[in-house]
Amino acid sequence: MSSATTVITGGASGLGLVTARHLVEAGQSIILVGRDAARLQTAADHLRTLAPAGDDAPVLRTYTADLGQHSQVRDLALRLAADAVSVDVLINNAGAAFPRYEQTVDGVERTYAINHHAPFLLTHALLSEGALAPEARVINLSTFVEKRGRLDATNPDIAGTSWNSRFYHQINVYATSKLLSLLATRELARRLPEGMSIYNANPGMVKGTSINSNAGGLMRLTAPLFRPFAITPDEGVQTPVWLATTSPAPKPSGGFFSQSQPDTPSPLAQDDALARIVYDKTAALLGLDPTA
């Protein structure tokens, strides 16, 4: 997919920007999405210096959106569709963790809004607007930490608001948001139109990115302990880059991938009945008609 158009959320820095660099060097056109227009422009200008020259040189564009707000995620999809963008690859890279409980303007917990709701909503909104190419690939950045996720398998809290009345453990909140995304992806893979694929990409334990420092709290305090065992950002993006570029499209759709090969997530993440419940509850929360 060397001539593909790839949308990368959280693309102004960190793993998103490193992923963009690898894909630009491979000849893909890139759309960076983020909250800060100035940082996005700086990132795009840097990537242009790395892009192959010639008539078929990759196109680099930027779109601003706060993915913590459902309305802005919907608006992003509408803008991409209005600009006649045909998305070959969507990399839902943006992620976050927070040291304390707070709700967004939509009344949901912040970590869940960015790590679970945003990729789910953006994928469905682009699909609804006809902005995903017939053989589009959707890649959600996941994590091995999902094994620490905590869910009621019969009535999962997909809004994250239950953390307001129990101990707010930052790492467990982050892990649970990623577990929810894994489950929803598993079910969406079954419902996507023929030819499209969706994946969960585990970058591993990566050093030199801003998620731990920006998260604050326990994640920031413990990050130095794991640094000797962490890999570089260039190593961390190998799996999403491989999923975005290798031909034919990897199997299985809906799978969890580490080190550019299928991997096995937690037993809870493989529960098909729970995946259907999470998918349906998330679609209802976001006001979406579930994909058949």
Tab-separated table of C-alpha atoms in Angstrom:
chain	number	residue	atom	x	y	z
A	1	MET	CA	0.000	0.000	0.000
A	2	SER	CA	2.818	2.395	-0.916
A	3	SER	CA	0.458	4.984	-2.465
A	4	ALA	CA	-2.135	4.774	0.300
A	5	THR	CA	-3.648	7.657	2.234
A	6	THR	CA	-3.265	7.119	5.975
A	7	VAL	CA	-4.943	9.057	8.779
A	8	ILE	CA	-3.011	9.044	12.069
A	9	THR	CA	-4.579	10.423	15.236
A	10	GLY	CA	-2.192	11.810	17.821
A	11	GLY	CA	0.197	12.360	14.945
A	12	ALA	CA	2.037	15.485	16.110
A	13	SER	CA	4.437	13.669	18.416
A	14	GLY	CA	5.407	10.359	19.980
A	15	LEU	CA	4.593	7.065	18.305
A	16	GLY	CA	2.142	8.774	15.961
A	17	LEU	CA	4.829	10.986	14.470
A	18	VAL	CA	7.361	8.147	14.271
A	19	THR	CA	4.760	6.001	12.519
A	20	ALA	CA	4.077	8.840	10.091
A	21	ARG	CA	7.792	9.159	9.335
A	22	HIS	CA	8.086	5.487	8.397
A	23	LEU	CA	4.987	5.628	6.214
A	24	VAL	CA	6.006	8.853	4.462
A	25	GLU	CA	9.381	7.344	3.663
A	26	ALA	CA	7.462	4.387	2.191
A	27	GLY	CA	5.559	6.805	-0.082
A	28	GLN	CA	2.218	7.033	1.722
A	29	SER	CA	0.242	10.255	1.915
A	30	ILE	CA	-0.403	11.185	5.540
A	31	ILE	CA	-3.113	13.088	7.362
A	32	LEU	CA	-2.060	14.043	10.888
A	33	VAL	CA	-4.780	14.637	13.485
A	34	GLY	CA	-4.242	16.388	16.808
A	35	ARG	CA	-5.422	19.148	19.145
A	36	ASP	CA	-2.656	21.695	18.526
A	37	ALA	CA	-2.606	23.205	15.032
A	38	ALA	CA	0.877	24.680	15.437
A	39	ARG	CA	2.423	21.387	16.560
A	40	LEU	CA	0.679	19.565	13.720
A	41	GLN	CA	2.059	22.025	11.190
A	42	THR	CA	5.582	21.672	12.590
A	43	ALA	CA	5.303	17.896	12.346
A	44	ALA	CA	3.984	18.042	8.787
A	45	ASP	CA	6.755	20.432	7.714
A	46	HIS	CA	9.347	18.034	9.121
A	47	LEU	CA	7.798	15.059	7.345
A	48	ARG	CA	7.837	16.907	4.012
A	49	THR	CA	11.641	17.037	4.198
A	50	LEU	CA	11.682	13.229	4.381
A	51	ALA	CA	9.152	12.478	1.656
A	52	PRO	CA	10.282	11.063	-1.694
A	53	ALA	CA	10.369	13.711	-4.424
A	54	GLY	CA	8.684	13.606	-7.820
A	55	ASP	CA	5.234	13.786	-9.347
A	56	ASP	CA	3.963	11.041	-7.033
A	57	ALA	CA	5.349	12.624	-3.855
A	58	PRO	CA	3.221	11.918	-0.767
A	59	VAL	CA	0.672	14.547	0.257
A	60	LEU	CA	0.776	15.758	3.867
A	61	ARG	CA	-2.249	17.381	5.492
A	62	THR	CA	-3.354	18.223	9.025
A	63	TYR	CA	-6.721	18.340	10.800
A	64	THR	CA	-7.279	19.641	14.314
A	65	ALA	CA	-9.688	17.891	16.676
A	66	ASP	CA	-10.013	17.247	20.396
A	67	LEU	CA	-10.695	13.525	20.415
A	68	GLY	CA	-11.865	13.723	24.011
A	69	GLN	CA	-15.092	15.316	22.764
A	70	HIS	CA	-17.536	13.180	20.829
A	71	SER	CA	-18.798	16.128	18.778
A	72	GLN	CA	-15.296	16.920	17.536
A	73	VAL	CA	-14.699	13.302	16.522
A	74	ARG	CA	-17.899	13.379	14.482
A	75	ASP	CA	-16.927	16.726	12.969
A	76	LEU	CA	-13.514	15.344	11.992
A	77	ALA	CA	-15.163	12.526	10.050
A	78	LEU	CA	-17.494	14.993	8.335
A	79	ARG	CA	-14.584	17.240	7.329
A	80	LEU	CA	-12.588	14.346	5.922
A	81	ALA	CA	-15.619	13.182	3.939
A	82	ALA	CA	-16.366	16.725	2.727
A	83	ASP	CA	-12.785	16.992	1.488
A	84	ALA	CA	-13.298	13.768	-0.494
A	85	VAL	CA	-10.609	11.923	1.430
A	86	SER	CA	-10.599	8.194	0.746
A	87	VAL	CA	-8.968	6.637	3.808
A	88	ASP	CA	-6.943	3.529	2.989
A	89	VAL	CA	-5.511	3.198	6.503
A	90	LEU	CA	-6.831	4.670	9.745
A	91	ILE	CA	-4.393	4.458	12.639
A	92	ASN	CA	-6.152	5.263	15.906
A	93	ASN	CA	-2.943	6.100	17.727
A	94	ALA	CA	-4.054	8.833	20.150
A	95	GLY	CA	-4.120	7.634	23.745
A	96	ALA	CA	-4.065	9.039	27.253
A	97	ALA	CA	-4.060	8.265	30.956
A	98	PHE	CA	-4.905	10.598	33.808
A	99	PRO	CA	-3.969	10.679	37.508
A	100	ARG	CA	-7.474	11.385	38.818
A	101	TYR	CA	-11.116	11.002	37.895
A	102	GLU	CA	-12.674	13.681	35.724
A	103	GLN	CA	-15.523	13.639	33.247
A	104	THR	CA	-15.573	15.120	29.772
A	105	VAL	CA	-18.274	17.434	28.460
A	106	ASP	CA	-20.065	14.264	27.322
A	107	GLY	CA	-20.287	12.952	30.893
A	108	VAL	CA	-17.809	10.090	30.480
A	109	GLU	CA	-14.446	9.383	32.086
A	110	ARG	CA	-11.581	11.055	30.180
A	111	THR	CA	-9.407	7.976	29.614
A	112	TYR	CA	-12.327	6.011	28.204
A	113	ALA	CA	-13.279	8.933	25.937
A	114	ILE	CA	-9.891	9.025	24.211
A	115	ASN	CA	-8.814	5.370	24.311
A	116	HIS	CA	-12.122	3.654	23.564
A	117	HIS	CA	-14.844	6.048	22.413
A	118	ALA	CA	-12.755	8.099	19.970
A	119	PRO	CA	-11.442	5.205	17.835
A	120	PHE	CA	-14.833	3.481	17.904
A	121	LEU	CA	-16.691	6.653	16.916
A	122	LEU	CA	-14.214	7.828	14.281
A	123	THR	CA	-14.154	4.435	12.593
A	124	HIS	CA	-17.948	4.204	12.477
A	125	ALA	CA	-18.397	7.835	11.403
A	126	LEU	CA	-15.957	7.427	8.513
A	127	LEU	CA	-17.676	4.191	7.542
A	128	SER	CA	-21.078	5.890	7.629
A	129	GLU	CA	-19.814	8.801	5.519
A	130	GLY	CA	-18.335	6.456	2.916
A	131	ALA	CA	-14.849	7.814	3.603
A	132	LEU	CA	-13.192	4.425	4.150
A	133	ALA	CA	-11.762	2.830	1.006
A	134	PRO	CA	-13.207	-0.574	-0.002
A	135	GLU	CA	-10.116	-2.383	1.319
A	136	ALA	CA	-9.446	-0.025	4.213
A	137	ARG	CA	-7.440	-1.130	7.214
A	138	VAL	CA	-8.156	0.220	10.691
A	139	ILE	CA	-5.374	-0.111	13.247
A	140	ASN	CA	-6.056	0.594	16.915
A	141	LEU	CA	-3.018	1.072	19.149
A	142	SER	CA	-3.401	-1.384	21.978
A	143	THR	CA	-1.206	-2.592	24.848
A	144	PHE	CA	-0.173	-5.716	26.724
A	145	VAL	CA	-1.331	-3.863	29.858
A	146	GLU	CA	-4.935	-4.676	28.877
A	147	LYS	CA	-4.467	-7.828	30.966
A	148	ARG	CA	-4.955	-5.607	34.020
A	149	GLY	CA	-8.366	-4.491	32.813
A	150	ARG	CA	-11.292	-4.829	35.240
A	151	LEU	CA	-14.769	-5.439	33.781
A	152	ASP	CA	-18.102	-6.789	34.952
A	153	ALA	CA	-18.629	-9.351	32.213
A	154	THR	CA	-22.424	-9.194	32.536
A	155	ASN	CA	-22.805	-5.408	32.664
A	156	PRO	CA	-19.555	-3.709	31.602
A	157	ASP	CA	-19.181	-0.002	32.346
A	158	ILE	CA	-18.293	1.411	28.933
A	159	ALA	CA	-18.490	5.061	30.052
A	160	GLY	CA	-15.980	4.708	32.880
A	161	THR	CA	-18.204	6.562	35.333
A	162	SER	CA	-18.077	3.734	37.900
A	163	TRP	CA	-14.507	4.815	38.705
A	164	ASN	CA	-15.990	7.874	40.390
A	165	SER	CA	-17.317	5.698	43.222
A	166	ARG	CA	-14.363	3.310	43.628
A	167	PHE	CA	-10.623	3.597	44.004
A	168	TYR	CA	-9.267	5.335	40.907
A	169	HIS	CA	-6.199	3.275	40.026
A	170	GLN	CA	-4.664	5.033	37.029
A	171	ILE	CA	-3.061	1.970	35.452
A	172	ASN	CA	-6.188	-0.160	35.867
A	173	VAL	CA	-8.366	2.581	34.351
A	174	TYR	CA	-6.002	2.841	31.378
A	175	ALA	CA	-5.861	-0.957	31.025
A	176	THR	CA	-9.642	-1.296	31.165
A	177	SER	CA	-10.151	1.371	28.510
A	178	LYS	CA	-7.800	-0.572	26.233
A	179	LEU	CA	-9.524	-3.861	27.048
A	180	LEU	CA	-12.857	-2.324	26.033
A	181	SER	CA	-11.344	-1.200	22.733
A	182	LEU	CA	-9.973	-4.707	22.125
A	183	LEU	CA	-13.377	-6.257	22.719
A	184	ALA	CA	-15.217	-3.763	20.512
A	185	THR	CA	-12.662	-4.306	17.749
A	186	ARG	CA	-13.149	-8.061	17.973
A	187	GLU	CA	-16.885	-7.646	17.361
A	188	LEU	CA	-16.520	-4.928	14.704
A	189	ALA	CA	-14.240	-7.207	12.675
A	190	ARG	CA	-17.218	-9.552	12.301
A	191	ARG	CA	-19.468	-6.706	11.098
A	192	LEU	CA	-17.193	-4.778	8.721
A	193	PRO	CA	-17.956	-4.825	5.000
A	194	GLU	CA	-16.173	-7.480	2.972
A	195	GLY	CA	-12.652	-6.390	2.106
A	196	MET	CA	-12.060	-4.169	5.143
A	197	SER	CA	-9.886	-5.214	8.072
A	198	ILE	CA	-9.344	-4.004	11.623
A	199	TYR	CA	-6.463	-4.764	13.991
A	200	ASN	CA	-5.121	-4.163	17.485
A	201	ALA	CA	-1.406	-3.279	17.463
A	202	ASN	CA	0.647	-3.711	20.635
A	203	PRO	CA	3.807	-1.567	20.383
A	204	GLY	CA	5.296	-3.035	23.543
A	205	MET	CA	6.985	-1.093	26.325
A	206	VAL	CA	8.395	1.966	24.572
A	207	LYS	CA	10.742	4.561	26.005
A	208	GLY	CA	11.050	8.193	25.013
A	209	THR	CA	7.356	8.887	24.397
A	210	SER	CA	5.260	11.384	26.284
A	211	ILE	CA	2.329	9.263	27.456
A	212	ASN	CA	3.849	8.455	30.856
A	213	SER	CA	5.124	11.973	31.529
A	214	ASN	CA	1.870	13.547	30.358
A	215	ALA	CA	-0.169	11.056	32.383
A	216	GLY	CA	1.399	12.069	35.670
A	217	GLY	CA	0.494	10.033	38.729
A	218	LEU	CA	1.645	6.453	39.159
A	219	MET	CA	2.537	5.955	35.499
A	220	ARG	CA	4.980	8.847	35.558
A	221	LEU	CA	6.519	7.713	38.850
A	222	THR	CA	7.073	4.111	37.748
A	223	ALA	CA	8.205	4.794	34.164
A	224	PRO	CA	11.938	5.088	35.074
A	225	LEU	CA	11.854	1.598	36.629
A	226	PHE	CA	10.942	0.031	33.288
A	227	ARG	CA	13.161	2.168	31.057
A	228	PRO	CA	16.055	-0.371	30.980
A	229	PHE	CA	13.660	-2.959	29.532
A	230	ALA	CA	11.912	-0.630	27.084
A	231	ILE	CA	12.378	-0.492	23.320
A	232	THR	CA	12.888	2.561	21.104
A	233	PRO	CA	9.986	4.329	19.357
A	234	ASP	CA	11.278	3.098	15.994
A	235	GLU	CA	11.054	-0.470	17.301
A	236	GLY	CA	7.659	0.217	18.869
A	237	VAL	CA	6.012	1.306	15.613
A	238	GLN	CA	7.104	-1.721	13.619
A	239	THR	CA	3.843	-3.584	14.230
A	240	PRO	CA	1.438	-0.789	13.183
A	241	VAL	CA	3.658	0.060	10.204
A	242	TRP	CA	3.674	-3.603	9.147
A	243	LEU	CA	-0.101	-3.848	9.531
A	244	ALA	CA	-0.492	-0.690	7.416
A	245	THR	CA	1.812	-1.730	4.591
A	246	THR	CA	2.196	-5.481	4.229
A	247	SER	CA	0.397	-7.252	1.394
A	248	PRO	CA	-1.945	-9.039	1.439
A	249	ALA	CA	-3.846	-7.707	4.458
A	250	PRO	CA	-2.822	-9.706	7.542
A	251	LYS	CA	-5.113	-12.207	9.188
A	252	PRO	CA	-7.021	-12.401	11.404
A	253	SER	CA	-9.035	-9.223	11.187
A	254	GLY	CA	-9.933	-8.247	14.735
A	255	GLY	CA	-6.766	-9.838	16.035
A	256	PHE	CA	-4.168	-8.660	18.539
A	257	PHE	CA	-0.681	-8.259	17.029
A	258	SER	CA	2.735	-7.907	18.645
A	259	GLN	CA	6.139	-7.863	16.926
A	260	SER	CA	4.428	-7.982	13.509
A	261	GLN	CA	2.649	-11.260	14.141
A	262	PRO	CA	-0.594	-12.475	15.721
A	263	ASP	CA	-0.464	-12.593	19.513
A	264	THR	CA	-2.796	-13.765	22.265
A	265	PRO	CA	-4.473	-11.152	24.477
A	266	SER	CA	-6.066	-11.835	27.862
A	267	PRO	CA	-8.831	-14.464	28.128
A	268	LEU	CA	-11.355	-11.695	28.821
A	269	ALA	CA	-10.377	-9.954	25.562
A	270	GLN	CA	-11.259	-13.164	23.680
A	271	ASP	CA	-14.788	-13.460	25.102
A	272	ASP	CA	-17.116	-13.223	22.083
A	273	ALA	CA	-20.266	-12.755	24.146
A	274	LEU	CA	-18.671	-9.909	26.107
A	275	ALA	CA	-17.385	-8.392	22.859
A	276	ARG	CA	-20.951	-8.195	21.537
A	277	ILE	CA	-22.181	-6.580	24.765
A	278	VAL	CA	-19.350	-4.007	24.750
A	279	TYR	CA	-19.937	-3.214	21.094
A	280	ASP	CA	-23.684	-2.748	21.465
A	281	LYS	CA	-23.435	-0.691	24.666
A	282	THR	CA	-20.742	1.545	23.146
A	283	ALA	CA	-22.770	2.100	19.980
A	284	ALA	CA	-25.812	3.002	22.089
A	285	LEU	CA	-23.814	5.421	24.267
A	286	LEU	CA	-22.457	7.175	21.170
A	287	GLY	CA	-25.811	7.253	19.396
A	288	LEU	CA	-24.703	5.011	16.559
A	289	ASP	CA	-26.668	2.461	14.588
A	290	PRO	CA	-24.659	-0.738	15.065
A	291	THR	CA	-23.033	-2.089	11.921
A	292	ALA	CA	-24.977	-5.203	10.918
